[in-house]
């Protein structure tokens, strides 16, 4: 496939669809939304308003880092603090699909409707990729960026049209487009990170306390496994507790799962044989997080598991 | 330490304590209760009544196998079917300490009181070892075989005296005594298995369904890791569920943890670096159990985890 031509076609298509109107998009820092941002900026210049929504579910320092990266590329991104809205919507929600739904609703209905109104935008550019559509249609999990595919007319429902320039690509294709667009390696090669962010890494209800724990574990796993040439690695906080022992006393503690998988396009994934010394070091560091006394390694390929837990 | 002399002393002590009375004991098939059975039989002959209590929490085929092993040694063991009593007492109990308590109460108050009455026994010979006492006293976990140490007078409370011939030994010492008593290798070298049996391998409430699942996983782990010269290996069923994918459809599935540790006496334990090919095979087989779609490997030494989960 000729990705240079793909970019030209999509730029032309975005220009044609949006016309003289204003479009907005949300940047998460992942390769999909980064490509949408660069592509949309190429097509529309200042008529694209890009927002980074801080949904309280991001990794350590992520909002500031992503905004900074795009600033260097000459693409302005506005940071929107929506932490309270998302935490409020997620409160007490334990079912994975309802969690995703709460995030979708908060994202589109609460935060984005407001940004659309304030910006006067008529279009949303969205980084849906082919795998998202397939998994949603197959009923495996609802991706938060799928609307038309599940029978929602965003024009009617939310008051704006949705443009999805990447919907024919898989992850590997998106990375090639990122390269063509001149995005830096930290974005082209960036690991996938789910739309529901760290809430997809918490089994059960999301709380600020649990976000803090999984955020700390995520930082450890990402630091220790940086340099592994693999598709994705992550830390997941389970809802279960197990008995442990610390300073000779019983401690009923939390459990972190480390997952590290190889994949081309996220459709199937195999488990990486991470060196034992590395796993032992990760386990040691993770069980130093207050409240955590178990660290497990996920041995399950996709299928029968998915890459994420929620 | 001279284990031959230890046996002679304990045999003499049991004879002196029990006198002309009848003693009973419960055999689980573990090395502690097996040594108690052999030692008590040596001391008391037919005045020791040994029971195998089927508490519904045993591994596949275990009750029949253990009774058969002792029959070959010339030691009669009566199999008592108490499955309904234990499952009833455990129903809906999720707290680890309350689970242990429910088993202790059912064991002593319901099942054993009845056996004491029926047999006319005045004494119970019990396989408490030093580690059990230490962990109970330290408040780490309540072992189901500790009474005096936590201030219960069994004579008053249950109507019989308790004899604990192994209470000065740790696991490695008990194995040496087993050898001196001429017990077969399958018993001397038998892996530790907890008093609460498979209920210690289920996080959350125990149900027949979950017992079936963890029993199947246990059989796989024990079959695949047989021959590893390690202290203990096991399968644990978590209470959490995670999203998975099977036959292209979403499946919200159960999670099994595989644990394999090296230890001398269970006070501290290190994680075994099981060969990856073996772990992958175990994961494959475990995720073929209906309802299970994740298999994890526990990377945590003791401390900060304990060997068991409950």
Coordinates of C-alpha atoms in Angstrom, one line a residue:
Chain A
X1 CA 0.0 0.0 0.0
X2 CA 1.2 3.5 -0.8
X3 CA 0.9 5.4 2.4
X4 CA 1.9 8.7 0.9
X5 CA -1.0 8.5 -1.4
X6 CA -3.2 7.4 1.4
X7 CA -2.3 10.6 3.3
X8 CA -3.0 12.8 0.2
X9 CA -6.4 11.1 -0.3
X10 CA -7.4 11.5 3.3
X11 CA -6.3 15.1 3.5
X12 CA -8.4 15.8 0.4
X13 CA -11.3 13.9 1.8
X14 CA -11.2 15.7 5.2
X15 CA -11.1 19.1 3.3
X16 CA -14.0 18.1 1.2
X17 CA -16.2 16.8 4.1
X18 CA -15.4 19.7 6.5
X19 CA -15.6 22.4 3.8
X20 CA -15.3 25.8 5.4
X21 CA -16.5 24.6 8.8
X22 CA -14.5 24.0 12.0
X23 CA -13.6 20.5 13.1
X24 CA -12.4 19.4 16.5
X25 CA -10.6 16.3 17.6
X26 CA -9.4 14.8 20.9
X27 CA -5.8 13.8 21.2
X28 CA -4.8 11.1 23.7
X29 CA -1.2 10.8 22.6
X30 CA -1.7 7.4 21.1
X31 CA -0.7 6.8 17.5
X32 CA -4.3 6.8 16.2
X33 CA -5.3 10.2 17.6
X34 CA -1.9 11.6 16.9
X35 CA -2.2 10.7 13.3
X36 CA -5.7 12.2 13.1
X37 CA -4.3 15.4 14.7
X38 CA -1.4 15.7 12.2
X39 CA -3.6 14.7 9.3
X40 CA -6.4 17.1 10.3
X41 CA -3.9 19.9 10.9
X42 CA -2.5 19.3 7.4
X43 CA -5.9 19.4 5.9
X44 CA -7.5 22.2 7.9
X45 CA -4.8 24.2 9.6
X46 CA -6.2 26.5 12.2
X47 CA -9.8 25.3 11.5
X48 CA -8.9 22.1 13.4
X49 CA -9.2 22.6 17.2
X50 CA -7.4 19.8 19.0
X51 CA -8.1 19.1 22.7
X52 CA -6.3 16.8 25.2
X53 CA -9.0 15.8 27.6
X54 CA -7.5 15.0 31.0
X55 CA -10.0 12.3 32.1
X56 CA -8.2 11.5 35.4
X57 CA -7.3 8.1 33.8
X58 CA -4.0 9.0 32.2
X59 CA -0.6 7.9 33.1
X60 CA 1.9 9.9 35.2
X61 CA 2.6 13.2 33.6
X62 CA 1.0 12.2 30.3
X63 CA -1.3 15.2 29.6
X64 CA 1.6 17.7 29.8
X65 CA 4.0 15.5 27.9
X66 CA 1.6 15.0 25.0
X67 CA 0.7 18.6 24.7
X68 CA 4.4 19.5 24.8
X69 CA 5.3 17.0 22.0
X70 CA 2.7 18.6 19.6
X71 CA 3.7 22.1 20.6
X72 CA 7.2 21.3 19.2
X73 CA 5.5 20.1 16.0
X74 CA 3.8 23.5 15.6
X75 CA 0.3 22.0 16.4
X76 CA -1.5 23.7 19.2
X77 CA -3.4 21.5 21.6
X78 CA -5.6 22.7 24.4
X79 CA -5.6 20.8 27.7
X80 CA -9.1 20.4 29.1
X81 CA -9.4 19.3 32.8
X82 CA -12.4 17.0 32.9
X83 CA -11.2 14.8 35.8
X84 CA -14.2 15.4 38.0
X85 CA -16.7 14.6 35.3
X86 CA -15.1 11.3 34.4
X87 CA -14.5 10.2 38.1
X88 CA -18.1 11.1 38.9
X89 CA -19.5 9.1 36.0
X90 CA -17.3 6.1 36.9
X91 CA -18.2 6.1 40.5
X92 CA -19.4 2.6 41.7
X93 CA -19.5 1.2 38.1
X94 CA -18.0 -2.3 38.1
X95 CA -19.3 -3.9 34.9
X96 CA -16.7 -3.5 32.1
X97 CA -19.2 -2.6 29.4
X98 CA -20.9 0.0 31.7
X99 CA -17.5 1.4 32.5
X100 CA -16.8 1.9 28.8
X101 CA -20.3 3.3 28.4
X102 CA -19.8 5.8 31.2
X103 CA -16.6 7.0 29.5
X104 CA -18.2 7.2 26.1
X105 CA -21.1 9.2 27.4
X106 CA -19.0 11.5 29.4
X107 CA -16.6 12.0 26.5
X108 CA -19.2 12.7 23.9
X109 CA -22.3 14.0 25.7
X110 CA -20.7 16.0 28.5
X111 CA -17.2 17.1 27.5
X112 CA -17.4 17.1 23.7
X113 CA -20.8 18.6 23.3
X114 CA -19.6 21.5 25.3
X115 CA -16.4 21.9 23.3
X116 CA -18.4 21.6 20.1
X117 CA -20.7 24.4 21.2
X118 CA -17.9 26.6 22.4
X119 CA -15.8 26.1 19.3
X120 CA -18.7 26.2 16.8
X121 CA -17.4 22.9 15.3
X122 CA -19.5 20.9 12.9
X123 CA -17.2 17.9 12.7
X124 CA -15.3 15.6 14.9
X125 CA -12.2 13.8 13.5
X126 CA -11.9 10.5 15.1
X127 CA -9.1 7.9 15.1
X128 CA -11.3 4.8 14.7
X129 CA -9.3 1.9 13.1
X130 CA -10.5 -1.3 11.4
X131 CA -9.8 -3.5 14.5
X132 CA -12.1 -1.3 16.6
X133 CA -14.9 -1.7 14.2
X134 CA -14.4 -5.4 13.8
X135 CA -14.4 -6.1 17.5
X136 CA -17.4 -3.9 18.2
X137 CA -19.4 -5.4 15.4
X138 CA -18.4 -8.9 16.6
X139 CA -19.6 -7.9 20.1
X140 CA -16.3 -8.6 21.7
X141 CA -16.0 -5.2 23.3
X142 CA -17.4 -1.8 22.7
X143 CA -14.7 0.6 21.6
X144 CA -15.4 4.1 22.9
X145 CA -14.9 5.6 19.4
X146 CA -17.5 3.6 17.5
X147 CA -20.7 5.3 16.8
X148 CA -22.1 4.7 13.3
X149 CA -21.1 1.1 13.5
X150 CA -23.4 0.5 16.4
X151 CA -26.3 2.4 15.0
X152 CA -25.7 5.9 16.6
X153 CA -26.1 8.9 14.3
X154 CA -23.8 11.4 15.9
X155 CA -25.3 14.2 13.8
X156 CA -28.7 13.6 15.4
X157 CA -27.4 12.4 18.8
X158 CA -24.6 14.9 19.5
X159 CA -25.0 17.6 16.9
X160 CA -21.9 17.0 14.8
X161 CA -20.6 14.8 12.0
X162 CA -17.8 12.3 12.6
X163 CA -14.9 11.9 10.2
X164 CA -12.9 8.7 10.5
X165 CA -9.9 8.9 8.2
X166 CA -8.2 5.7 9.6
X167 CA -11.1 3.4 9.5
X168 CA -9.6 1.2 6.8
X169 CA -6.2 0.7 8.6
X170 CA -5.0 -1.5 11.3
X171 CA -2.4 -0.5 13.9
X172 CA 0.6 -1.3 11.6
X173 CA -0.8 0.8 8.8
X174 CA -1.4 3.7 11.2
X175 CA 2.2 3.6 12.3
X176 CA 3.3 3.8 8.6
X177 CA 1.1 6.8 8.1
X178 CA 2.5 8.5 11.2
X179 CA 6.0 8.1 9.6
X180 CA 4.8 9.6 6.4
X181 CA 3.3 12.6 8.3
X182 CA 6.7 13.2 9.9
X183 CA 5.7 12.4 13.5
X184 CA 8.5 11.6 15.9
X185 CA 9.4 8.0 16.7
X186 CA 8.0 8.4 20.3
X187 CA 4.6 8.6 18.6
X188 CA 5.1 6.3 15.6
X189 CA 6.4 3.5 17.8
X190 CA 4.2 4.4 20.8
X191 CA 2.6 1.4 22.5
X192 CA -1.2 1.2 22.1
X193 CA -3.0 2.6 25.1
X194 CA -6.8 2.0 25.5
X195 CA -9.4 4.7 25.0
X196 CA -10.7 4.1 28.6
X197 CA -7.1 4.5 29.6
X198 CA -6.2 3.3 33.1
X199 CA -9.9 2.5 33.8
X200 CA -9.3 -0.5 31.4
X201 CA -6.5 -1.5 33.8
X202 CA -8.7 -1.7 36.9
X203 CA -11.0 -4.7 37.4
X204 CA -14.0 -3.5 39.3
X205 CA -14.9 0.0 40.3
X206 CA -12.5 2.9 39.5
X207 CA -11.5 5.1 42.5
X208 CA -8.8 7.8 42.8
X209 CA -7.0 5.4 45.2
X210 CA -7.0 2.6 42.7
X211 CA -5.9 4.9 39.9
X212 CA -3.0 6.0 42.0
X213 CA -2.0 2.3 42.6
X214 CA -2.3 1.2 39.0
X215 CA -0.6 4.4 37.8
X216 CA 2.4 3.6 40.0
X217 CA 2.5 0.0 38.7
X218 CA 2.2 1.2 35.1
X219 CA 5.2 3.5 35.6
X220 CA 7.3 0.6 36.9
X221 CA 6.3 -1.8 34.1
X222 CA 6.9 0.8 31.4
X223 CA 10.2 1.8 32.9
X224 CA 11.4 -1.8 33.3
X225 CA 10.2 -3.0 29.9
X226 CA 11.2 0.0 27.9
X227 CA 13.5 -1.3 25.2
X228 CA 11.7 -4.6 24.8
X229 CA 10.7 -4.7 21.1
X230 CA 7.2 -5.8 21.8
X231 CA 3.7 -4.7 20.9
X232 CA 2.4 -3.8 24.4
X233 CA 3.1 -4.1 28.1
X234 CA 1.0 -3.0 31.0
X235 CA 0.0 -3.3 34.6
X236 CA -3.6 -4.3 35.7
X237 CA -5.0 -3.9 39.2
X238 CA -7.4 -6.7 40.2
X239 CA -10.4 -6.2 42.4
X240 CA -9.5 -9.3 44.5
X241 CA -7.4 -9.2 47.6
X242 CA -5.1 -12.0 48.9
X243 CA -3.5 -12.8 52.2
X244 CA 0.1 -11.8 52.6
X245 CA 2.6 -11.2 55.3
X246 CA 4.6 -8.0 56.0
X247 CA 6.8 -7.3 59.0
X248 CA 5.5 -10.6 60.4
X249 CA 1.9 -9.5 60.3
X250 CA -1.0 -10.5 58.1
X251 CA -1.7 -8.1 55.3
X252 CA -4.7 -8.4 53.1
X253 CA -3.3 -7.0 49.9
X254 CA -4.0 -6.0 46.4
X255 CA -2.9 -7.8 43.3
X256 CA -1.2 -6.4 40.2
X257 CA -1.0 -8.3 36.9
X258 CA 1.8 -7.6 34.5
X259 CA 1.1 -8.3 30.9
X260 CA 3.5 -8.2 28.0
X261 CA 2.4 -9.3 24.5
X262 CA 3.7 -9.5 21.0
X263 CA 1.3 -8.7 18.1
X264 CA 1.1 -7.2 14.7
X265 CA -2.3 -5.7 14.7
X266 CA -3.9 -6.6 18.0
X267 CA -6.2 -9.2 16.4
X268 CA -4.1 -12.0 17.9
X269 CA -1.4 -11.7 20.5
X270 CA 1.2 -14.0 22.0
X271 CA 2.8 -13.8 25.4
X272 CA 6.4 -12.5 25.6
X273 CA 8.9 -14.7 27.5
X274 CA 10.2 -11.7 29.5
X275 CA 13.6 -12.6 31.2
X276 CA 13.0 -14.0 34.7
X277 CA 15.4 -11.5 36.3
X278 CA 13.4 -8.7 34.8
X279 CA 10.1 -10.2 36.0
X280 CA 11.5 -10.6 39.5
X281 CA 12.7 -7.1 39.6
X282 CA 9.3 -5.8 38.5
X283 CA 7.6 -8.0 41.1
X284 CA 9.9 -6.6 43.8
X285 CA 9.2 -3.0 42.9
X286 CA 5.4 -3.5 42.4
X287 CA 5.0 -5.2 45.8
X288 CA 6.7 -2.1 47.3
X289 CA 3.7 0.0 46.3
X290 CA 1.6 0.6 49.4
X291 CA -1.3 -2.0 49.7
X292 CA 0.0 -4.3 47.0
X293 CA 1.4 -7.7 48.0
X294 CA 1.1 -9.9 44.9
X295 CA 2.4 -9.5 41.4
X296 CA 1.3 -12.0 38.7
X297 CA 2.4 -12.4 35.1
X298 CA -0.3 -13.1 32.5
X299 CA 0.4 -16.3 30.5
X300 CA -2.6 -16.0 28.2
X301 CA -2.5 -15.3 24.5
X302 CA -5.3 -13.6 22.6
X303 CA -7.5 -15.5 22.1
X304 CA -8.8 -16.7 24.5
X305 CA -8.0 -13.6 26.5
X306 CA -8.0 -10.1 25.1
X307 CA -5.0 -7.8 25.5
X308 CA -6.7 -5.6 28.0
X309 CA -8.8 -6.8 31.0
X310 CA -11.8 -4.5 30.8
Chain B
X1 CA 18.3 -34.3 65.7
X2 CA 17.8 -38.0 66.3
X3 CA 14.4 -38.6 64.6
X4 CA 14.3 -42.3 65.7
X5 CA 14.6 -41.2 69.3
X6 CA 12.0 -38.5 68.6
X7 CA 9.5 -41.2 67.4
X8 CA 10.2 -43.4 70.5
X9 CA 9.6 -40.5 72.8
X10 CA 6.4 -39.4 71.1
X11 CA 5.1 -42.9 71.0
X12 CA 5.7 -43.3 74.8
X13 CA 4.2 -39.9 75.4
X14 CA 1.0 -40.6 73.4
X15 CA 0.7 -44.0 75.3
X16 CA 1.1 -42.2 78.6
X17 CA -1.4 -39.4 77.8
X18 CA -4.1 -41.5 76.3
X19 CA -3.7 -44.4 78.8
X20 CA -6.4 -47.0 78.3
X21 CA -8.7 -44.6 76.5
X22 CA -9.6 -44.4 72.9
X23 CA -8.1 -41.6 70.6
X24 CA -9.2 -40.5 67.3
X25 CA -7.5 -38.6 64.5
X26 CA -8.3 -37.1 61.1
X27 CA -6.2 -38.1 58.2
X28 CA -6.0 -35.7 55.3
X29 CA -3.3 -37.5 53.4
X30 CA -0.8 -34.7 54.0
X31 CA 2.5 -35.6 55.6
X32 CA 1.6 -34.0 59.0
X33 CA -1.6 -36.0 59.5
X34 CA -0.1 -39.1 58.0
X35 CA 2.7 -39.1 60.5
X36 CA 0.2 -38.6 63.3
X37 CA -1.7 -41.6 62.0
X38 CA 1.3 -43.8 61.8
X39 CA 2.7 -42.6 65.1
X40 CA -0.7 -42.9 66.8
X41 CA -1.2 -46.4 65.4
X42 CA 2.3 -47.4 66.6
X43 CA 1.4 -46.2 70.1
X44 CA -2.2 -47.3 70.4
X45 CA -2.9 -49.9 67.7
X46 CA -6.7 -50.5 67.5
X47 CA -7.4 -47.9 70.2
X48 CA -6.7 -45.2 67.5
X49 CA -9.6 -44.6 65.2
X50 CA -8.5 -42.8 62.1
X51 CA -11.0 -40.9 59.9
X52 CA -10.7 -39.4 56.5
X53 CA -13.3 -36.5 56.4
X54 CA -14.5 -35.9 52.9
X55 CA -15.2 -32.1 53.2
X56 CA -16.0 -31.6 49.5
X57 CA -12.8 -29.6 49.3
X58 CA -10.4 -32.4 48.3
X59 CA -8.6 -32.9 45.1
X60 CA -9.8 -35.3 42.4
X61 CA -10.0 -38.9 43.7
X62 CA -8.1 -37.9 46.9
X63 CA -10.3 -39.5 49.6
X64 CA -10.2 -42.9 48.0
X65 CA -6.5 -42.7 47.2
X66 CA -5.4 -41.8 50.7
X67 CA -7.6 -44.5 52.4
X68 CA -6.1 -47.0 49.9
X69 CA -2.6 -46.1 50.7
X70 CA -3.1 -46.6 54.5
X71 CA -5.0 -49.8 53.9
X72 CA -1.8 -51.2 52.2
X73 CA 0.2 -50.1 55.4
X74 CA -2.2 -52.1 57.5
X75 CA -3.8 -49.0 59.1
X76 CA -7.6 -48.9 58.8
X77 CA -9.1 -45.5 57.9
X78 CA -12.8 -44.8 57.9
X79 CA -14.1 -42.5 55.2
X80 CA -16.7 -40.0 56.4
X81 CA -18.8 -38.2 53.9
X82 CA -19.3 -34.7 55.3
X83 CA -19.5 -32.8 52.1
X84 CA -23.0 -31.3 52.8
X85 CA -22.0 -30.0 56.2
X86 CA -18.9 -28.2 54.9
X87 CA -20.5 -26.8 51.8
X88 CA -23.4 -25.5 53.9
X89 CA -21.1 -23.8 56.4
X90 CA -19.1 -22.2 53.6
X91 CA -22.1 -20.9 51.7
X92 CA -21.7 -17.2 50.9
X93 CA -18.7 -16.7 53.1
X94 CA -16.1 -14.6 51.4
X95 CA -13.7 -13.3 54.1
X96 CA -10.6 -15.5 54.3
X97 CA -10.6 -15.7 58.1
X98 CA -14.3 -16.5 58.2
X99 CA -13.8 -19.2 55.7
X100 CA -11.1 -20.8 57.9
X101 CA -13.4 -20.3 60.9
X102 CA -16.4 -22.0 59.2
X103 CA -14.2 -25.0 58.3
X104 CA -12.7 -25.2 61.9
X105 CA -16.2 -25.0 63.4
X106 CA -17.6 -27.6 61.1
X107 CA -14.6 -29.9 61.6
X108 CA -14.5 -29.7 65.4
X109 CA -18.0 -28.9 66.5
X110 CA -20.1 -30.7 63.9
X111 CA -18.2 -33.6 62.5
X112 CA -15.6 -34.4 65.2
X113 CA -17.9 -34.0 68.2
X114 CA -20.2 -36.6 66.5
X115 CA -17.2 -39.0 65.9
X116 CA -16.0 -38.5 69.4
X117 CA -19.4 -39.4 70.8
X118 CA -19.8 -42.4 68.5
X119 CA -16.3 -43.7 69.1
X120 CA -16.2 -42.9 72.8
X121 CA -12.8 -41.2 72.3
X122 CA -11.3 -39.1 74.9
X123 CA -8.4 -37.7 72.9
X124 CA -7.7 -36.2 69.5
X125 CA -4.3 -36.6 68.0
X126 CA -3.5 -33.6 65.9
X127 CA -0.8 -32.8 63.4
X128 CA -0.1 -29.2 64.4
X129 CA 3.5 -28.2 63.5
X130 CA 5.6 -25.3 64.8
X131 CA 5.0 -23.1 61.8
X132 CA 1.3 -23.3 62.3
X133 CA 1.7 -22.1 65.9
X134 CA 4.1 -19.3 65.0
X135 CA 1.8 -18.0 62.2
X136 CA -1.3 -18.2 64.4
X137 CA 0.3 -16.5 67.3
X138 CA 1.8 -13.8 65.1
X139 CA -1.7 -13.2 63.7
X140 CA -0.8 -14.0 60.1
X141 CA -3.4 -16.6 59.6
X142 CA -5.4 -18.8 61.7
X143 CA -4.5 -22.5 61.1
X144 CA -7.5 -24.7 61.5
X145 CA -5.6 -27.0 63.9
X146 CA -4.7 -24.5 66.5
X147 CA -6.7 -24.5 69.7
X148 CA -4.8 -24.2 72.9
X149 CA -2.5 -21.6 71.3
X150 CA -5.5 -19.2 70.7
X151 CA -7.0 -19.8 74.1
X152 CA -9.5 -22.5 73.4
X153 CA -9.6 -25.4 75.9
X154 CA -10.7 -28.3 73.8
X155 CA -11.5 -30.4 76.8
X156 CA -14.1 -27.8 78.0
X157 CA -15.2 -26.7 74.6
X158 CA -15.5 -29.9 72.7
X159 CA -15.2 -32.6 75.3
X160 CA -11.8 -34.2 74.4
X161 CA -8.1 -33.6 75.0
X162 CA -5.8 -32.8 72.1
X163 CA -2.4 -34.4 71.7
X164 CA 0.0 -32.7 69.3
X165 CA 3.1 -34.9 68.9
X166 CA 4.6 -32.8 66.0
X167 CA 4.3 -29.4 67.6
X168 CA 8.1 -28.9 67.9
X169 CA 8.8 -29.8 64.3
X170 CA 8.8 -27.9 61.1
X171 CA 7.8 -29.4 57.7
X172 CA 11.3 -30.8 57.0
X173 CA 11.5 -32.5 60.4
X174 CA 8.1 -34.1 59.8
X175 CA 9.3 -35.5 56.5
X176 CA 12.2 -37.1 58.3
X177 CA 9.9 -38.6 61.0
X178 CA 7.7 -40.0 58.1
X179 CA 10.8 -41.7 56.7
X180 CA 11.7 -43.2 60.2
X181 CA 8.1 -44.5 60.5
X182 CA 8.4 -46.3 57.1
X183 CA 5.8 -44.3 55.3
X184 CA 6.1 -44.5 51.5
X185 CA 7.8 -41.8 49.4
X186 CA 4.4 -40.5 48.1
X187 CA 3.6 -39.5 51.6
X188 CA 7.1 -38.5 52.9
X189 CA 7.7 -36.2 49.8
X190 CA 4.0 -35.2 49.4
X191 CA 3.6 -31.5 48.8
X192 CA 2.0 -29.5 51.6
X193 CA -1.8 -29.1 51.1
X194 CA -3.7 -26.6 53.3
X195 CA -6.1 -27.7 56.0
X196 CA -9.0 -25.7 54.3
X197 CA -8.0 -27.7 51.2
X198 CA -9.3 -26.3 47.9
X199 CA -11.3 -23.6 49.7
X200 CA -7.9 -21.9 50.4
X201 CA -7.5 -21.9 46.6
X202 CA -10.7 -20.0 45.9
X203 CA -10.7 -16.3 46.4
X204 CA -14.2 -15.3 47.5
X205 CA -17.2 -17.5 48.2
X206 CA -16.8 -21.3 47.7
X207 CA -19.4 -23.0 45.5
X208 CA -19.6 -26.5 44.0
X209 CA -19.1 -24.9 40.6
X210 CA -16.0 -23.1 41.6
X211 CA -14.6 -26.2 43.4
X212 CA -15.1 -28.1 40.1
X213 CA -13.1 -25.4 38.3
X214 CA -10.2 -25.2 40.7
X215 CA -10.1 -29.0 41.0
X216 CA -9.7 -29.3 37.3
X217 CA -6.9 -26.6 37.3
X218 CA -5.2 -28.3 40.2
X219 CA -5.1 -31.6 38.4
X220 CA -3.5 -29.9 35.4
X221 CA -0.9 -28.1 37.4
X222 CA 0.0 -31.2 39.5
X223 CA 0.3 -33.3 36.4
X224 CA 2.4 -30.8 34.5
X225 CA 4.7 -29.9 37.4
X226 CA 5.1 -33.4 38.8
X227 CA 8.8 -34.1 38.8
X228 CA 9.8 -30.5 39.5
X229 CA 11.8 -30.8 42.7
X230 CA 10.1 -27.9 44.5
X231 CA 8.3 -27.3 47.7
X232 CA 4.8 -26.6 46.4
X233 CA 2.8 -25.9 43.3
X234 CA -0.9 -25.1 43.0
X235 CA -3.8 -23.5 41.1
X236 CA -5.9 -20.7 42.6
X237 CA -9.2 -19.5 41.3
X238 CA -9.7 -15.7 41.6
X239 CA -13.1 -14.1 42.2
X240 CA -12.5 -11.5 39.5
X241 CA -13.6 -11.9 35.9
X242 CA -11.8 -10.4 32.8
X243 CA -12.9 -9.9 29.2
X244 CA -11.7 -12.4 26.7
X245 CA -12.6 -13.6 23.3
X246 CA -13.6 -17.1 22.2
X247 CA -14.9 -18.1 18.8
X248 CA -14.9 -14.4 17.9
X249 CA -17.3 -13.5 20.7
X250 CA -16.8 -11.7 23.9
X251 CA -16.5 -14.0 26.9
X252 CA -16.4 -12.7 30.4
X253 CA -14.2 -15.4 32.0
X254 CA -12.6 -16.6 35.2
X255 CA -8.9 -16.3 36.1
X256 CA -6.7 -19.1 37.4
X257 CA -3.3 -18.3 39.1
X258 CA -0.5 -20.9 38.9
X259 CA 1.9 -20.7 41.8
X260 CA 5.1 -22.7 42.2
X261 CA 7.5 -22.0 45.1
X262 CA 10.7 -23.3 46.6
X263 CA 10.9 -23.4 50.4
X264 CA 12.5 -25.4 53.2
X265 CA 9.9 -24.9 55.9
X266 CA 7.2 -22.6 54.5
X267 CA 8.4 -19.7 56.6
X268 CA 9.9 -18.0 53.5
X269 CA 9.5 -19.1 49.9
X270 CA 10.9 -18.1 46.5
X271 CA 9.3 -18.2 43.2
X272 CA 10.4 -21.1 40.8
X273 CA 11.5 -20.1 37.3
X274 CA 9.3 -22.8 35.7
X275 CA 10.4 -23.3 32.0
X276 CA 8.4 -21.1 29.7
X277 CA 7.3 -24.0 27.5
X278 CA 5.8 -25.7 30.5
X279 CA 4.0 -22.5 31.6
X280 CA 2.6 -22.1 28.1
X281 CA 1.4 -25.6 28.1
X282 CA -0.3 -25.2 31.5
X283 CA -1.9 -22.0 30.3
X284 CA -3.2 -23.6 27.2
X285 CA -4.8 -26.5 29.2
X286 CA -6.2 -24.3 31.9
X287 CA -7.9 -22.0 29.5
X288 CA -9.6 -25.0 28.0
X289 CA -11.5 -25.5 31.3
X290 CA -15.0 -24.2 30.7
X291 CA -15.4 -20.6 31.9
X292 CA -11.7 -19.9 32.3
X293 CA -10.0 -17.6 29.9
X294 CA -7.0 -16.3 31.7
X295 CA -4.0 -18.0 33.3
X296 CA -1.5 -16.1 35.4
X297 CA 1.8 -17.0 37.1
X298 CA 2.5 -15.7 40.6
X299 CA 5.8 -13.9 40.7
X300 CA 5.7 -13.1 44.5
X301 CA 7.9 -14.6 47.1
X302 CA 6.9 -15.0 50.7
X303 CA 7.1 -12.4 52.2
X304 CA 5.3 -10.2 51.1
X305 CA 2.8 -12.8 49.8
X306 CA 2.0 -16.0 51.7
X307 CA 2.2 -19.3 49.8
X308 CA -1.6 -19.8 49.8
X309 CA -4.1 -17.0 48.9
X310 CA -6.7 -17.4 51.6

